[in-house]
mmCIF file of C-alpha atoms in Angstrom:
data_model
loop_
_atom_site.group_PDB
_atom_site.id
_atom_site.type_symbol
_atom_site.label_atom_id
_atom_site.label_comp_id
_atom_site.label_asym_id
_atom_site.label_seq_id
_atom_site.Cartn_x
_atom_site.Cartn_y
_atom_site.Cartn_z
ATOM 1 C CA MET A 1 46.898 80.920 9.989
ATOM 2 C CA LYS A 2 46.529 78.131 7.580
ATOM 3 C CA PHE A 3 43.030 79.274 6.394
ATOM 4 C CA LEU A 4 43.591 82.559 8.295
ATOM 5 C CA SER A 5 39.909 82.124 8.457
ATOM 6 C CA ALA A 6 40.139 82.253 12.270
ATOM 7 C CA GLY A 7 40.886 85.911 12.256
ATOM 8 C CA ALA A 8 44.443 85.969 11.469
ATOM 9 C CA THR A 9 44.176 87.543 7.971
ATOM 10 C CA THR A 10 41.833 90.191 9.292
ATOM 11 C CA LEU A 11 44.017 91.910 11.556
ATOM 12 C CA ILE A 12 45.060 95.457 11.012
ATOM 13 C CA ALA A 13 48.670 96.428 10.762
ATOM 14 C CA ILE A 14 49.223 98.726 13.627
ATOM 15 C CA GLY A 15 52.304 100.441 14.535
ATOM 16 C CA ILE A 16 55.947 99.626 15.348
ATOM 17 C CA GLY A 17 57.268 96.537 17.493
ATOM 18 C CA LEU A 18 57.626 97.229 21.411
ATOM 19 C CA SER A 19 60.759 95.908 23.187
ATOM 20 C CA PHE A 20 60.414 92.683 25.114
ATOM 21 C CA GLN A 21 60.575 93.407 29.011
ATOM 22 C CA PHE A 22 62.140 90.341 30.637
ATOM 23 C CA LYS A 23 63.476 89.866 34.106
ATOM 24 C CA ALA A 24 67.391 91.365 34.346
ATOM 25 C CA ILE A 25 69.611 88.752 32.845
ATOM 26 C CA PRO A 26 72.163 87.187 35.635
ATOM 27 C CA ALA A 27 75.938 87.421 35.147
ATOM 28 C CA ARG A 28 76.325 84.151 33.826
ATOM 29 C CA ALA A 29 73.770 84.501 31.001
ATOM 30 C CA ALA A 30 75.711 87.501 30.059
ATOM 31 C CA ASP A 31 78.391 85.524 28.602
ATOM 32 C CA ALA A 32 76.715 85.252 25.175
ATOM 33 C CA SER A 33 77.429 87.758 22.172
ATOM 34 C CA CYS A 34 75.348 88.322 19.667
ATOM 35 C CA GLU A 35 76.053 87.636 16.054
ATOM 36 C CA ILE A 36 74.282 90.757 14.260
ATOM 37 C CA ASP A 37 74.612 94.366 15.927
ATOM 38 C CA ARG A 38 70.887 95.198 15.876
ATOM 39 C CA PRO A 39 67.556 93.950 17.042
ATOM 40 C CA VAL A 40 66.200 90.531 15.364
ATOM 41 C CA MET A 41 62.807 91.471 14.280
ATOM 42 C CA PHE A 42 60.033 89.206 14.474
ATOM 43 C CA ALA A 43 56.605 89.370 12.466
ATOM 44 C CA GLY A 44 54.048 90.206 15.149
ATOM 45 C CA LEU A 45 51.189 88.372 13.980
ATOM 46 C CA ASN A 46 48.641 89.115 16.127
ATOM 47 C CA TYR A 47 46.757 85.782 17.439
ATOM 48 C CA ASP A 48 47.839 83.713 20.181
ATOM 49 C CA SER A 49 49.669 80.784 18.852
ATOM 50 C CA ALA A 50 52.035 83.006 16.950
ATOM 51 C CA LEU A 51 52.329 85.359 20.021
ATOM 52 C CA PHE A 52 53.265 82.635 22.019
ATOM 53 C CA HIS A 53 55.876 81.272 19.511
ATOM 54 C CA ASN A 54 57.372 84.453 19.220
ATOM 55 C CA ALA A 55 57.644 84.924 23.032
ATOM 56 C CA VAL A 56 59.311 81.679 23.432
ATOM 57 C CA ALA A 57 61.939 82.330 20.384
ATOM 58 C CA ARG A 58 62.523 85.877 21.581
ATOM 59 C CA TYR A 59 63.474 84.953 25.231
ATOM 60 C CA ILE A 60 65.763 82.212 23.842
ATOM 61 C CA ILE A 61 67.602 84.476 21.333
ATOM 62 C CA GLU A 62 67.826 87.234 24.175
ATOM 63 C CA LYS A 63 68.833 85.082 27.128
ATOM 64 C CA GLY A 64 70.603 82.289 25.473
ATOM 65 C CA TYR A 65 72.346 84.305 22.398
ATOM 66 C CA GLY A 66 72.848 87.563 23.796
ATOM 67 C CA CYS A 67 70.692 89.504 21.489
ATOM 68 C CA GLN A 68 68.194 92.049 21.502
ATOM 69 C CA THR A 69 64.844 91.290 19.976
ATOM 70 C CA ASP A 70 61.822 93.349 18.513
ATOM 71 C CA ALA A 71 58.315 92.691 16.890
ATOM 72 C CA LEU A 72 56.525 94.524 14.470
ATOM 73 C CA PRO A 73 52.727 93.774 15.039
ATOM 74 C CA GLY A 74 50.370 93.688 11.931
ATOM 75 C CA GLU A 75 48.337 91.979 9.328
ATOM 76 C CA THR A 76 49.551 88.625 8.001
ATOM 77 C CA ILE A 77 50.067 89.796 4.329
ATOM 78 C CA PRO A 78 52.077 93.368 5.009
ATOM 79 C CA LEU A 79 54.205 91.372 7.386
ATOM 80 C CA LEU A 80 55.124 88.927 4.658
ATOM 81 C CA THR A 81 55.535 91.455 2.271
ATOM 82 C CA GLY A 82 58.017 93.214 4.827
ATOM 83 C CA ALA A 83 59.927 89.882 5.409
ATOM 84 C CA GLY A 84 60.515 89.913 1.458
ATOM 85 C CA LYS A 85 61.938 93.334 1.727
ATOM 86 C CA GLY A 86 64.006 92.642 4.642
ATOM 87 C CA ASP A 87 62.050 94.530 7.340
ATOM 88 C CA ILE A 88 61.265 91.273 9.125
ATOM 89 C CA ASP A 89 63.734 88.770 9.778
ATOM 90 C CA VAL A 90 61.747 86.008 11.430
ATOM 91 C CA VAL A 91 58.177 84.823 10.804
ATOM 92 C CA MET A 92 57.282 81.820 13.353
ATOM 93 C CA GLU A 93 54.214 80.492 11.437
ATOM 94 C CA ILE A 94 54.063 80.393 7.897
ATOM 95 C CA TRP A 95 50.718 77.604 7.004
ATOM 96 C CA ARG A 96 52.222 76.048 4.269
ATOM 97 C CA ASP A 97 49.119 74.438 2.677
ATOM 98 C CA ASN A 98 47.669 78.232 2.340
ATOM 99 C CA VAL A 99 50.301 80.928 2.223
ATOM 100 C CA ALA A 100 49.661 84.117 0.847
ATOM 101 C CA ASP A 101 50.772 85.129 -2.493
ATOM 102 C CA ALA A 102 52.903 87.869 -0.683
ATOM 103 C CA TRP A 103 55.319 84.790 0.738
ATOM 104 C CA LYS A 104 55.115 83.070 -2.681
ATOM 105 C CA LYS A 105 56.531 85.638 -4.595
ATOM 106 C CA ALA A 106 59.079 86.594 -2.131
ATOM 107 C CA GLU A 107 60.086 82.895 -2.088
ATOM 108 C CA ALA A 108 60.158 82.903 -5.879
ATOM 109 C CA ALA A 109 62.385 85.897 -5.413
ATOM 110 C CA GLY A 110 64.890 84.316 -3.146
ATOM 111 C CA THR A 111 64.256 86.943 -0.440
ATOM 112 C CA VAL A 112 62.634 84.134 2.183
ATOM 113 C CA LYS A 113 62.957 80.732 3.112
ATOM 114 C CA GLN A 114 61.114 78.332 4.950
ATOM 115 C CA ILE A 115 63.832 76.784 7.156
ATOM 116 C CA GLY A 116 62.171 74.431 9.593
ATOM 117 C CA VAL A 117 58.448 72.957 10.761
ATOM 118 C CA ASN A 118 57.285 74.399 13.816
ATOM 119 C CA PHE A 119 54.100 71.816 13.934
ATOM 120 C CA ASP A 120 52.787 69.559 11.467
ATOM 121 C CA ASP A 121 49.620 68.587 13.035
ATOM 122 C CA ALA A 122 47.470 71.744 12.883
ATOM 123 C CA VAL A 123 43.860 70.334 12.954
ATOM 124 C CA GLU A 124 40.384 71.973 11.775
ATOM 125 C CA GLY A 125 36.880 70.259 11.397
ATOM 126 C CA TRP A 126 33.849 70.038 13.199
ATOM 127 C CA PHE A 127 33.691 68.841 16.755
ATOM 128 C CA VAL A 128 31.347 67.844 19.541
ATOM 129 C CA PRO A 129 32.620 68.043 23.279
ATOM 130 C CA ALA A 130 34.139 64.657 24.364
ATOM 131 C CA PHE A 131 31.411 63.965 27.095
ATOM 132 C CA VAL A 132 28.618 63.799 24.296
ATOM 133 C CA VAL A 133 30.012 60.679 22.784
ATOM 134 C CA LYS A 134 32.108 59.539 25.898
ATOM 135 C CA GLY A 135 30.049 60.547 28.982
ATOM 136 C CA ASP A 136 32.037 62.183 31.899
ATOM 137 C CA GLU A 137 31.690 60.144 34.822
ATOM 138 C CA LYS A 138 33.146 62.685 37.413
ATOM 139 C CA ARG A 139 30.719 65.080 36.359
ATOM 140 C CA GLY A 140 27.814 62.514 36.656
ATOM 141 C CA ILE A 141 27.093 62.806 32.543
ATOM 142 C CA LYS A 142 26.239 59.775 30.642
ATOM 143 C CA PRO A 143 26.940 59.526 27.106
ATOM 144 C CA LEU A 144 24.189 61.641 25.161
ATOM 145 C CA ALA A 145 25.433 60.203 21.648
ATOM 146 C CA PRO A 146 27.675 56.968 21.869
ATOM 147 C CA ASP A 147 27.118 56.485 18.451
ATOM 148 C CA LEU A 148 28.058 59.824 16.760
ATOM 149 C CA LYS A 149 31.289 59.344 14.913
ATOM 150 C CA SER A 150 30.500 60.914 11.164
ATOM 151 C CA VAL A 151 28.971 63.948 9.909
ATOM 152 C CA SER A 152 26.850 61.249 7.825
ATOM 153 C CA ASP A 153 25.164 60.415 11.783
ATOM 154 C CA LEU A 154 24.126 63.932 12.295
ATOM 155 C CA PRO A 155 20.813 63.893 10.717
ATOM 156 C CA LYS A 156 19.799 61.437 13.576
ATOM 157 C CA TYR A 157 20.634 64.264 16.197
ATOM 158 C CA THR A 158 18.924 67.303 15.169
ATOM 159 C CA ASP A 159 16.854 66.912 18.884
ATOM 160 C CA LEU A 160 20.160 66.780 20.691
ATOM 161 C CA PHE A 161 21.856 69.827 19.326
ATOM 162 C CA GLU A 162 18.346 71.752 18.937
ATOM 163 C CA ASP A 163 18.730 75.617 17.935
ATOM 164 C CA PRO A 164 16.469 77.312 20.773
ATOM 165 C CA GLU A 165 15.416 79.773 18.005
ATOM 166 C CA GLU A 166 14.328 77.196 15.253
ATOM 167 C CA PRO A 167 12.709 73.977 17.117
ATOM 168 C CA GLY A 168 13.100 71.018 15.056
ATOM 169 C CA LYS A 169 16.392 71.726 13.704
ATOM 170 C CA GLY A 170 19.834 71.182 15.277
ATOM 171 C CA ARG A 171 21.970 74.347 15.501
ATOM 172 C CA PHE A 172 25.654 74.047 14.037
ATOM 173 C CA TYR A 173 28.073 76.768 15.196
ATOM 174 C CA ASN A 174 30.311 77.752 11.982
ATOM 175 C CA CYS A 175 32.655 80.773 11.789
ATOM 176 C CA PRO A 176 31.553 84.432 11.670
ATOM 177 C CA SER A 177 30.886 85.798 8.361
ATOM 178 C CA GLY A 178 33.379 86.908 6.224
ATOM 179 C CA TRP A 179 36.047 84.377 7.555
ATOM 180 C CA VAL A 180 36.912 81.615 4.771
ATOM 181 C CA CYS A 181 36.080 78.897 6.957
ATOM 182 C CA GLU A 182 32.297 80.272 7.180
ATOM 183 C CA LYS A 183 31.926 79.923 2.936
ATOM 184 C CA ILE A 184 33.816 76.157 3.324
ATOM 185 C CA ASN A 185 31.432 75.196 6.173
ATOM 186 C CA SER A 186 28.101 76.464 4.665
ATOM 187 C CA ASN A 187 29.079 74.666 1.398
ATOM 188 C CA LYS A 188 29.765 71.545 3.439
ATOM 189 C CA LEU A 189 26.349 71.875 5.214
ATOM 190 C CA LYS A 190 24.672 71.928 1.741
ATOM 191 C CA ALA A 191 27.059 69.013 0.151
ATOM 192 C CA TYR A 192 26.413 66.722 3.427
ATOM 193 C CA GLY A 193 22.357 67.542 3.006
ATOM 194 C CA LEU A 194 22.172 68.982 6.395
ATOM 195 C CA GLU A 195 20.727 72.479 5.151
ATOM 196 C CA ASP A 196 17.303 71.526 6.074
ATOM 197 C CA SER A 197 18.030 69.900 9.505
ATOM 198 C CA TYR A 198 20.459 72.262 10.943
ATOM 199 C CA THR A 199 20.664 76.039 11.093
ATOM 200 C CA ASN A 200 23.863 77.624 9.960
ATOM 201 C CA PHE A 201 24.621 79.563 12.887
ATOM 202 C CA ARG A 202 27.203 82.386 12.414
ATOM 203 C CA PRO A 203 28.560 83.992 15.525
ATOM 204 C CA GLY A 204 29.291 87.668 15.453
ATOM 205 C CA THR A 205 33.123 87.364 16.258
ATOM 206 C CA GLY A 206 35.680 84.520 16.806
ATOM 207 C CA ALA A 207 35.430 85.369 20.760
ATOM 208 C CA ALA A 208 31.905 84.728 20.533
ATOM 209 C CA LEU A 209 32.521 81.429 19.183
ATOM 210 C CA SER A 210 34.907 80.081 21.735
ATOM 211 C CA ALA A 211 32.591 81.661 24.587
ATOM 212 C CA ALA A 212 29.593 79.837 23.120
ATOM 213 C CA ILE A 213 31.718 76.505 23.360
ATOM 214 C CA ALA A 214 33.316 77.260 26.468
ATOM 215 C CA SER A 215 29.830 77.752 27.817
ATOM 216 C CA ALA A 216 28.515 74.335 26.518
ATOM 217 C CA ASN A 217 31.405 72.736 28.020
ATOM 218 C CA LYS A 218 31.011 74.164 31.485
ATOM 219 C CA ARG A 219 27.426 73.338 31.523
ATOM 220 C CA GLY A 220 27.613 69.936 30.137
ATOM 221 C CA GLU A 221 25.654 70.637 27.377
ATOM 222 C CA PRO A 222 25.767 69.574 23.650
ATOM 223 C CA ILE A 223 27.004 71.603 20.911
ATOM 224 C CA LEU A 224 28.250 71.096 17.695
ATOM 225 C CA TYR A 225 30.837 73.424 16.311
ATOM 226 C CA TYR A 226 33.582 74.075 14.007
ATOM 227 C CA TYR A 227 36.877 74.788 15.332
ATOM 228 C CA TRP A 228 40.529 74.500 14.722
ATOM 229 C CA GLY A 229 43.935 74.041 16.784
ATOM 230 C CA PRO A 230 46.118 74.867 18.066
ATOM 231 C CA THR A 231 44.076 77.235 20.384
ATOM 232 C CA TRP A 232 43.282 77.562 23.829
ATOM 233 C CA VAL A 233 39.579 76.059 23.420
ATOM 234 C CA MET A 234 41.151 72.854 22.015
ATOM 235 C CA GLY A 235 44.111 72.661 25.112
ATOM 236 C CA LEU A 236 41.087 73.354 27.485
ATOM 237 C CA TYR A 237 38.166 71.066 26.543
ATOM 238 C CA ASP A 238 38.007 67.327 25.566
ATOM 239 C CA SER A 239 36.241 67.255 22.158
ATOM 240 C CA VAL A 240 35.541 64.697 19.434
ATOM 241 C CA LYS A 241 36.155 65.303 15.839
ATOM 242 C CA LEU A 242 33.686 63.701 13.525
ATOM 243 C CA GLU A 243 34.741 62.064 10.619
ATOM 244 C CA GLU A 244 34.444 63.016 7.236
ATOM 245 C CA PRO A 245 35.623 61.811 3.669
ATOM 246 C CA ALA A 246 39.243 61.684 3.580
ATOM 247 C CA TYR A 247 40.903 64.975 2.443
ATOM 248 C CA ASN A 248 40.570 65.393 -1.202
ATOM 249 C CA LYS A 249 42.189 68.664 -2.672
ATOM 250 C CA GLU A 250 40.126 68.996 -5.767
ATOM 251 C CA ILE A 251 37.007 68.481 -3.939
ATOM 252 C CA PHE A 252 38.006 71.037 -1.147
ATOM 253 C CA ASP A 253 39.361 73.906 -3.687
ATOM 254 C CA LYS A 254 35.645 73.400 -5.061
ATOM 255 C CA LEU A 255 34.119 74.051 -1.688
ATOM 256 C CA LYS A 256 36.180 77.106 -0.892
ATOM 257 C CA ASP A 257 35.370 78.904 -4.105
ATOM 258 C CA GLY A 258 31.881 77.386 -4.191
ATOM 259 C CA SER A 259 32.266 75.989 -7.866
ATOM 260 C CA ASP A 260 30.918 72.566 -6.999
ATOM 261 C CA VAL A 261 28.849 71.904 -3.700
ATOM 262 C CA SER A 262 27.753 68.111 -4.655
ATOM 263 C CA GLN A 263 30.649 66.483 -2.357
ATOM 264 C CA ALA A 264 32.660 67.410 0.531
ATOM 265 C CA THR A 265 35.694 66.259 1.909
ATOM 266 C CA ALA A 266 37.503 66.805 5.047
ATOM 267 C CA TYR A 267 39.883 69.751 5.862
ATOM 268 C CA PRO A 268 43.759 69.018 5.561
ATOM 269 C CA GLN A 269 45.918 68.503 8.459
ATOM 270 C CA SER A 270 48.307 71.464 8.072
ATOM 271 C CA THR A 271 51.929 72.099 8.346
ATOM 272 C CA VAL A 272 53.194 75.183 10.084
ATOM 273 C CA THR A 273 56.761 76.473 9.315
ATOM 274 C CA VAL A 274 59.311 78.892 10.522
ATOM 275 C CA GLY A 275 60.244 81.576 7.748
ATOM 276 C CA VAL A 276 63.163 83.782 7.698
ATOM 277 C CA ASN A 277 64.344 86.590 5.258
ATOM 278 C CA THR A 278 67.434 85.335 3.249
ATOM 279 C CA GLY A 279 69.220 88.476 4.211
ATOM 280 C CA PHE A 280 69.349 87.520 7.792
ATOM 281 C CA MET A 281 69.870 83.986 7.306
ATOM 282 C CA LYS A 282 73.375 84.783 5.820
ATOM 283 C CA ALA A 283 74.017 87.225 8.634
ATOM 284 C CA ALA A 284 72.991 84.953 11.320
ATOM 285 C CA PRO A 285 73.866 81.537 10.725
ATOM 286 C CA THR A 286 73.644 80.619 14.533
ATOM 287 C CA LEU A 287 70.429 81.862 14.847
ATOM 288 C CA THR A 288 69.066 80.288 11.919
ATOM 289 C CA LYS A 289 70.301 76.976 13.145
ATOM 290 C CA PHE A 290 68.218 77.575 16.138
ATOM 291 C CA LEU A 291 65.022 78.675 14.523
ATOM 292 C CA SER A 292 65.471 75.838 12.192
ATOM 293 C CA ASN A 293 65.380 73.202 14.928
ATOM 294 C CA TYR A 294 62.511 74.960 16.556
ATOM 295 C CA HIS A 295 59.597 72.066 16.518
ATOM 296 C CA THR A 296 56.517 71.936 18.572
ATOM 297 C CA SER A 297 53.157 70.370 18.192
ATOM 298 C CA SER A 298 49.402 71.435 18.224
ATOM 299 C CA ALA A 299 48.721 69.648 21.243
ATOM 300 C CA LEU A 300 51.677 71.217 23.018
ATOM 301 C CA VAL A 301 50.551 74.678 21.995
ATOM 302 C CA SER A 302 47.070 74.506 22.675
ATOM 303 C CA GLU A 303 48.002 73.018 26.259
ATOM 304 C CA MET A 304 50.217 76.257 26.486
ATOM 305 C CA LEU A 305 47.087 78.578 25.132
ATOM 306 C CA ALA A 306 44.948 76.979 27.533
ATOM 307 C CA TYR A 307 47.115 77.644 30.358
ATOM 308 C CA MET A 308 47.284 81.263 28.965
ATOM 309 C CA GLN A 309 43.596 81.335 29.297
ATOM 310 C CA ASP A 310 43.401 79.617 32.697
ATOM 311 C CA GLU A 311 45.717 81.955 34.252
ATOM 312 C CA GLY A 312 45.150 85.483 32.565
ATOM 313 C CA GLU A 313 48.370 85.215 31.247
ATOM 314 C CA GLN A 314 50.539 87.045 28.381
ATOM 315 C CA PRO A 315 52.426 85.129 25.726
ATOM 316 C CA GLU A 316 55.589 86.096 27.644
ATOM 317 C CA GLY A 317 54.236 84.753 30.818
ATOM 318 C CA ALA A 318 53.457 81.245 28.812
ATOM 319 C CA ALA A 319 56.860 81.490 27.174
ATOM 320 C CA GLU A 320 58.362 81.608 30.895
ATOM 321 C CA TYR A 321 55.920 78.785 32.035
ATOM 322 C CA PHE A 322 56.764 76.736 29.029
ATOM 323 C CA LEU A 323 60.574 77.053 29.216
ATOM 324 C CA LYS A 324 60.521 76.179 32.914
ATOM 325 C CA ASN A 325 58.204 73.258 32.591
ATOM 326 C CA LYS A 326 58.776 71.711 28.851
ATOM 327 C CA GLN A 327 63.014 71.439 29.102
ATOM 328 C CA ASP A 328 62.720 68.125 27.452
ATOM 329 C CA VAL A 329 61.164 69.932 24.674
ATOM 330 C CA TRP A 330 63.108 73.001 24.032
ATOM 331 C CA THR A 331 66.800 72.155 25.124
ATOM 332 C CA LYS A 332 66.829 69.824 22.113
ATOM 333 C CA TRP A 333 66.839 73.020 19.810
ATOM 334 C CA VAL A 334 70.072 74.624 21.054
ATOM 335 C CA PRO A 335 73.342 74.034 22.134
ATOM 336 C CA ALA A 336 73.909 72.925 25.767
ATOM 337 C CA ASP A 337 75.723 76.230 26.889
ATOM 338 C CA VAL A 338 72.769 78.278 25.209
ATOM 339 C CA ALA A 339 70.290 76.236 27.146
ATOM 340 C CA GLN A 340 72.409 76.820 30.361
ATOM 341 C CA ARG A 341 72.103 80.418 29.968
ATOM 342 C CA VAL A 342 68.511 80.373 29.107
ATOM 343 C CA LYS A 343 67.895 78.019 32.297
ATOM 344 C CA ASP A 344 69.872 80.188 34.730
ATOM 345 C CA SER A 345 67.775 83.427 33.527
ATOM 346 C CA LEU A 346 64.590 82.022 34.402
#
């Protein structure tokens, strides 16, 4: 993930890739002939959005192009290093604004390349549930803070977001300790002068943070929190992002390293690209063309992740749901014959 503070960079590389288990290919789909004689190896970045993209791309490559695919699960840095060495062919999420040095070195050496934009509207920031500002007529919830628009308004709303363990102070749900965003948000609290009025609450895990947000939304209770997208939380719950000063890279970099917390700025809106090993790019130009055309959006991916959460689906099930229900999106990525083979297989 871009800031990879959301747990993506703390995952431990584990084991080797497992073959995809999809339904048998109908006879019509078997007409495809793969341009390489080995499985296409994907970076198995172990967080939901990357797993979803892997599942979609692998299904299309298997059913539409007649290729085998595989994935190597692991941590971001080892997998990006593997892409540079040729152990990994495809990385479906390269967070361009905060890419790891391992990728930069491989790119400089000419062994990897970013070939297309997966989505260019990744978001992160400070949020409140939409019903806090707008109300929810269906649930009988009146607007609790109709004038809340910006982080600068927060000192007026400590009672609304009251910390049950520290009466008189509001509670801000930060990232877990150790994540990059936890440090940035902690420094933002200082820069915005909110340290004395809000508790800097750090849940123990990312799952605990999302659970707190989900619980507050279900109960119709106010909550102030940091989050990012695309995620199932953003797809499942309507939220309002609080305004901050416009993104300034110099100020943001100082927030990250803590060298100056006298002023703050918004998080950048990130671009996430698809990257490949250049050896694979030369050996498989047709597959590379498809991958370069692969384009989604943060909102669309959040919608699919919310489907996964709601239905208890695995990424493979969400991929099939996407391919069945979003044909206006993915058929633009591939030639008509490939699209037809994929449709026939569903």
